Amino acid sequence: MNDTVRESLSALMDGEASELELRRILSADEKAIRTEWADLHRSQELLKNESNPFIGWDISSRVMAEIADDELVNSGGTGWKQAVSGLAIAASVAAVVVIGSMGGNMFGGSPQMVAENNGVSGRVYPAQASAAVGGVAVSAQAQASPAGPLLNNDAEARKRFEAYLRKHTDRAAFNNGQGMVSYARVVSQESE
Amino acid sequence: MLVRLASTALAAALVSAPAASIESGSELLNRMTHSHRELNYRAIVTYQLGEQLSSYRITHTVHDGKEFEALESLDGDHQDLVHHGHDINCVHPGPQLIRLFNAEEEQGFYRYYDVDIVGEDRVAGRDAVTLSIKPRDVYRLGYKLSLDNETGLLLRSDIVNQQGKVLERFQYAMLDLNIPDDELLVEGAIEVEHKDVSLDNPATTQLRVWRPDWIPAGFTPLKDTDDGSAAISYTDGLAVMSVFVEPLVTADSGAVAVTEGGMRRGASVSYTVAFPDNGMFATVVGEVPMLTAKQVAKSLSWDQR
């Protein structure tokens, strides 16, 4: 992270960041920013001689871990269904937007309603909409669920997973403190 | 009055401390890492994954300073796995991370986990002490381990995710410590090759042209002499994860269809990422949260040649 970003961050903490500085921070390296942000707070607290029981807590990484797990749980449907529903939602949003703006332009009335419709489409469906524009079903899947059952249903990927898990267990059994029992993970999988 | 209150509180604290606290959590953990290699025993173990339960017979003996062990499935298809002749003195880095330090030092393993004795239990008809091992960051899973009071053997193990959900459970249903040490010296048993796993050394690192730019703090690389260029594993003492790298196109099977994504089974996850610019794809497999596997897989970089 360069000094400009660091200064912008410091300004943000003092509540004095400009629009430009905010943009600079948002486009900078995420991990470095987080560390720097925590460091700034820590040094400020030290200066003010305050103690904070939550010091050193990085809630953002915990939230990201939860999201990574949620993606797995929520992406229960098969790939094509998700892709199709994603496209369908995107299409319906597009329709709403079109009707909404037509309403605004053609009849001259209720500009408020137009704003509302646009607001909804912008807030809820940006990911699906952009995938639909790309026109590739696979990219819609990848965005909806970057992990999990998607590949669990893929026979090739599953075969690879089994082979890797066996090799991994050869190494893990000597190092995880559990020994031979670890192989139950491999054997139970193969007998399914 | 205040003094009396204080002394009552102290007495209460003393009474509520578990009897097994003569041994600290770190001493118990240390005993766990080597007792399963040093004793002669036969056990029935159940392995539970969600709704699915399977059982195994495990036999372990030490004969002439070498370990012999067998795992036999007791339901479904009959499957046997035999390990013969592993040198009892062979040292592996995982247990070392636990053995070399204790909880008070906050070093090695104990920098990344909080280890607490949570109580006493009875497993497989034996008295056990239960340890709670909680990760201090989001990159590891948690453990609830019940260890045999007498031997330190791991009798029950729950692996728990960051949200507190049990992902898989091993539990002994029966343990017999009185078996002869030549129990497993059977004719014609297939000897499973023991791979020499030790701390990473520069010789194999040079063979490998790729590396993860990020692994969670506290994970130590293991060296595998067989395929140092295609795989590397890391451990923090309890969790182990392995990175496998393969070409996207091979001579015999042509192009491999690789989709980026994860897979999960019990506590084990994998995450695969393709690196088309390098013509390779990488898969991280391990008993770690999906976030960890994903971040490690995505961080891979190749040497510029």
mmCIF file with all atom_site columns, C-alpha atoms in Angstrom, chain B residues 72-145:
data_model
loop_
_atom_site.group_PDB
_atom_site.id
_atom_site.type_symbol
_atom_site.label_atom_id
_atom_site.label_alt_id
_atom_site.label_comp_id
_atom_site.label_asym_id
_atom_site.label_entity_id
_atom_site.label_seq_id
_atom_site.pdbx_PDB_ins_code
_atom_site.Cartn_x
_atom_site.Cartn_y
_atom_site.Cartn_z
_atom_site.occupancy
_atom_site.B_iso_or_equiv
_atom_site.pdbx_formal_charge
_atom_site.auth_seq_id
_atom_site.auth_comp_id
_atom_site.auth_asym_id
_atom_site.auth_atom_id
_atom_site.pdbx_PDB_model_num
ATOM 1  C CA . GLU B 1 72  ? -11.268 -53.096 8.366  1.00 0.00 ? 72  GLU B CA 1
ATOM 2  C CA . SER B 1 73  ? -14.739 -51.919 7.365  1.00 0.00 ? 73  SER B CA 1
ATOM 3  C CA . LEU B 1 74  ? -17.510 -53.803 9.153  1.00 0.00 ? 74  LEU B CA 1
ATOM 4  C CA . ASP B 1 75  ? -20.458 -52.775 7.013  1.00 0.00 ? 75  ASP B CA 1
ATOM 5  C CA . GLY B 1 76  ? -21.094 -52.290 3.303  1.00 0.00 ? 76  GLY B CA 1
ATOM 6  C CA . ASP B 1 77  ? -18.391 -53.541 0.977  1.00 0.00 ? 77  ASP B CA 1
ATOM 7  C CA . HIS B 1 78  ? -15.596 -55.323 2.761  1.00 0.00 ? 78  HIS B CA 1
ATOM 8  C CA . GLN B 1 79  ? -12.476 -53.195 2.720  1.00 0.00 ? 79  GLN B CA 1
ATOM 9  C CA . ASP B 1 80  ? -9.161  -53.612 4.414  1.00 0.00 ? 80  ASP B CA 1
ATOM 10 C CA . LEU B 1 81  ? -6.304  -51.238 4.754  1.00 0.00 ? 81  LEU B CA 1
ATOM 11 C CA . VAL B 1 82  ? -3.025  -52.423 6.208  1.00 0.00 ? 82  VAL B CA 1
ATOM 12 C CA . HIS B 1 83  ? 0.061   -50.466 7.216  1.00 0.00 ? 83  HIS B CA 1
ATOM 13 C CA . HIS B 1 84  ? 3.154   -52.519 7.934  1.00 0.00 ? 84  HIS B CA 1
ATOM 14 C CA . GLY B 1 85  ? 6.504   -51.642 9.338  1.00 0.00 ? 85  GLY B CA 1
ATOM 15 C CA . HIS B 1 86  ? 6.315   -47.950 10.141 1.00 0.00 ? 86  HIS B CA 1
ATOM 16 C CA . ASP B 1 87  ? 9.295   -47.167 12.403 1.00 0.00 ? 87  ASP B CA 1
ATOM 17 C CA . ILE B 1 88  ? 7.995   -46.236 15.851 1.00 0.00 ? 88  ILE B CA 1
ATOM 18 C CA . ASN B 1 89  ? 10.720  -43.594 16.195 1.00 0.00 ? 89  ASN B CA 1
ATOM 19 C CA . CYS B 1 90  ? 9.822   -41.900 12.942 1.00 0.00 ? 90  CYS B CA 1
ATOM 20 C CA . VAL B 1 91  ? 8.952   -38.319 13.843 1.00 0.00 ? 91  VAL B CA 1
ATOM 21 C CA . HIS B 1 92  ? 6.322   -36.270 12.032 1.00 0.00 ? 92  HIS B CA 1
ATOM 22 C CA . PRO B 1 93  ? 5.981   -32.496 12.194 1.00 0.00 ? 93  PRO B CA 1
ATOM 23 C CA . GLY B 1 94  ? 2.306   -32.396 13.224 1.00 0.00 ? 94  GLY B CA 1
ATOM 24 C CA . PRO B 1 95  ? 2.789   -33.997 16.677 1.00 0.00 ? 95  PRO B CA 1
ATOM 25 C CA . GLN B 1 96  ? 6.016   -32.011 17.060 1.00 0.00 ? 96  GLN B CA 1
ATOM 26 C CA . LEU B 1 97  ? 4.044   -28.759 16.934 1.00 0.00 ? 97  LEU B CA 1
ATOM 27 C CA . ILE B 1 98  ? 2.050   -30.004 19.926 1.00 0.00 ? 98  ILE B CA 1
ATOM 28 C CA . ARG B 1 99  ? 4.916   -31.758 21.711 1.00 0.00 ? 99  ARG B CA 1
ATOM 29 C CA . LEU B 1 100 ? 7.503   -28.977 21.686 1.00 0.00 ? 100 LEU B CA 1
ATOM 30 C CA . PHE B 1 101 ? 5.334   -26.363 23.337 1.00 0.00 ? 101 PHE B CA 1
ATOM 31 C CA . ASN B 1 102 ? 2.753   -26.047 26.069 1.00 0.00 ? 102 ASN B CA 1
ATOM 32 C CA . ALA B 1 103 ? -0.276  -23.840 26.457 1.00 0.00 ? 103 ALA B CA 1
ATOM 33 C CA . GLU B 1 104 ? 1.418   -21.337 28.778 1.00 0.00 ? 104 GLU B CA 1
ATOM 34 C CA . GLU B 1 105 ? 4.058   -20.444 26.213 1.00 0.00 ? 105 GLU B CA 1
ATOM 35 C CA . GLU B 1 106 ? 1.504   -19.454 23.554 1.00 0.00 ? 106 GLU B CA 1
ATOM 36 C CA . GLN B 1 107 ? 3.880   -20.896 20.968 1.00 0.00 ? 107 GLN B CA 1
ATOM 37 C CA . GLY B 1 108 ? 3.459   -23.271 18.046 1.00 0.00 ? 108 GLY B CA 1
ATOM 38 C CA . PHE B 1 109 ? 0.060   -24.944 18.142 1.00 0.00 ? 109 PHE B CA 1
ATOM 39 C CA . TYR B 1 110 ? -1.047  -22.952 21.195 1.00 0.00 ? 110 TYR B CA 1
ATOM 40 C CA . ARG B 1 111 ? -0.845  -19.625 19.397 1.00 0.00 ? 111 ARG B CA 1
ATOM 41 C CA . TYR B 1 112 ? -3.726  -20.653 17.176 1.00 0.00 ? 112 TYR B CA 1
ATOM 42 C CA . TYR B 1 113 ? -6.009  -22.688 19.442 1.00 0.00 ? 113 TYR B CA 1
ATOM 43 C CA . ASP B 1 114 ? -7.462  -22.352 22.941 1.00 0.00 ? 114 ASP B CA 1
ATOM 44 C CA . VAL B 1 115 ? -7.271  -25.705 24.709 1.00 0.00 ? 115 VAL B CA 1
ATOM 45 C CA . ASP B 1 116 ? -9.555  -26.247 27.720 1.00 0.00 ? 116 ASP B CA 1
ATOM 46 C CA . ILE B 1 117 ? -10.457 -29.264 29.798 1.00 0.00 ? 117 ILE B CA 1
ATOM 47 C CA . VAL B 1 118 ? -14.243 -29.223 29.794 1.00 0.00 ? 118 VAL B CA 1
ATOM 48 C CA . GLY B 1 119 ? -15.068 -32.284 31.862 1.00 0.00 ? 119 GLY B CA 1
ATOM 49 C CA . GLU B 1 120 ? -15.140 -36.008 32.316 1.00 0.00 ? 120 GLU B CA 1
ATOM 50 C CA . ASP B 1 121 ? -16.915 -38.491 30.143 1.00 0.00 ? 121 ASP B CA 1
ATOM 51 C CA . ARG B 1 122 ? -17.280 -42.208 29.599 1.00 0.00 ? 122 ARG B CA 1
ATOM 52 C CA . VAL B 1 123 ? -16.609 -43.617 26.137 1.00 0.00 ? 123 VAL B CA 1
ATOM 53 C CA . ALA B 1 124 ? -16.410 -47.310 25.119 1.00 0.00 ? 124 ALA B CA 1
ATOM 54 C CA . GLY B 1 125 ? -16.809 -48.245 28.784 1.00 0.00 ? 125 GLY B CA 1
ATOM 55 C CA . ARG B 1 126 ? -13.718 -46.261 29.756 1.00 0.00 ? 126 ARG B CA 1
ATOM 56 C CA . ASP B 1 127 ? -13.234 -43.103 31.773 1.00 0.00 ? 127 ASP B CA 1
ATOM 57 C CA . ALA B 1 128 ? -12.256 -40.209 29.590 1.00 0.00 ? 128 ALA B CA 1
ATOM 58 C CA . VAL B 1 129 ? -11.445 -36.534 29.869 1.00 0.00 ? 129 VAL B CA 1
ATOM 59 C CA . THR B 1 130 ? -12.879 -34.126 27.328 1.00 0.00 ? 130 THR B CA 1
ATOM 60 C CA . LEU B 1 131 ? -10.911 -31.283 25.755 1.00 0.00 ? 131 LEU B CA 1
ATOM 61 C CA . SER B 1 132 ? -12.367 -28.366 23.886 1.00 0.00 ? 132 SER B CA 1
ATOM 62 C CA . ILE B 1 133 ? -10.018 -26.986 21.242 1.00 0.00 ? 133 ILE B CA 1
ATOM 63 C CA . LYS B 1 134 ? -11.226 -23.734 19.776 1.00 0.00 ? 134 LYS B CA 1
ATOM 64 C CA . PRO B 1 135 ? -9.529  -21.962 16.886 1.00 0.00 ? 135 PRO B CA 1
ATOM 65 C CA . ARG B 1 136 ? -8.544  -18.333 17.460 1.00 0.00 ? 136 ARG B CA 1
ATOM 66 C CA . ASP B 1 137 ? -9.013  -17.360 13.824 1.00 0.00 ? 137 ASP B CA 1
ATOM 67 C CA . VAL B 1 138 ? -11.429 -18.288 11.035 1.00 0.00 ? 138 VAL B CA 1
ATOM 68 C CA . TYR B 1 139 ? -8.997  -20.456 9.094  1.00 0.00 ? 139 TYR B CA 1
ATOM 69 C CA . ARG B 1 140 ? -9.261  -23.620 11.210 1.00 0.00 ? 140 ARG B CA 1
ATOM 70 C CA . LEU B 1 141 ? -11.949 -25.932 12.533 1.00 0.00 ? 141 LEU B CA 1
ATOM 71 C CA . GLY B 1 142 ? -12.694 -26.656 16.180 1.00 0.00 ? 142 GLY B CA 1
ATOM 72 C CA . TYR B 1 143 ? -12.354 -29.982 17.984 1.00 0.00 ? 143 TYR B CA 1
ATOM 73 C CA . LYS B 1 144 ? -13.955 -31.696 20.934 1.00 0.00 ? 144 LYS B CA 1
ATOM 74 C CA . LEU B 1 145 ? -11.763 -34.612 21.930 1.00 0.00 ? 145 LEU B CA 1
#
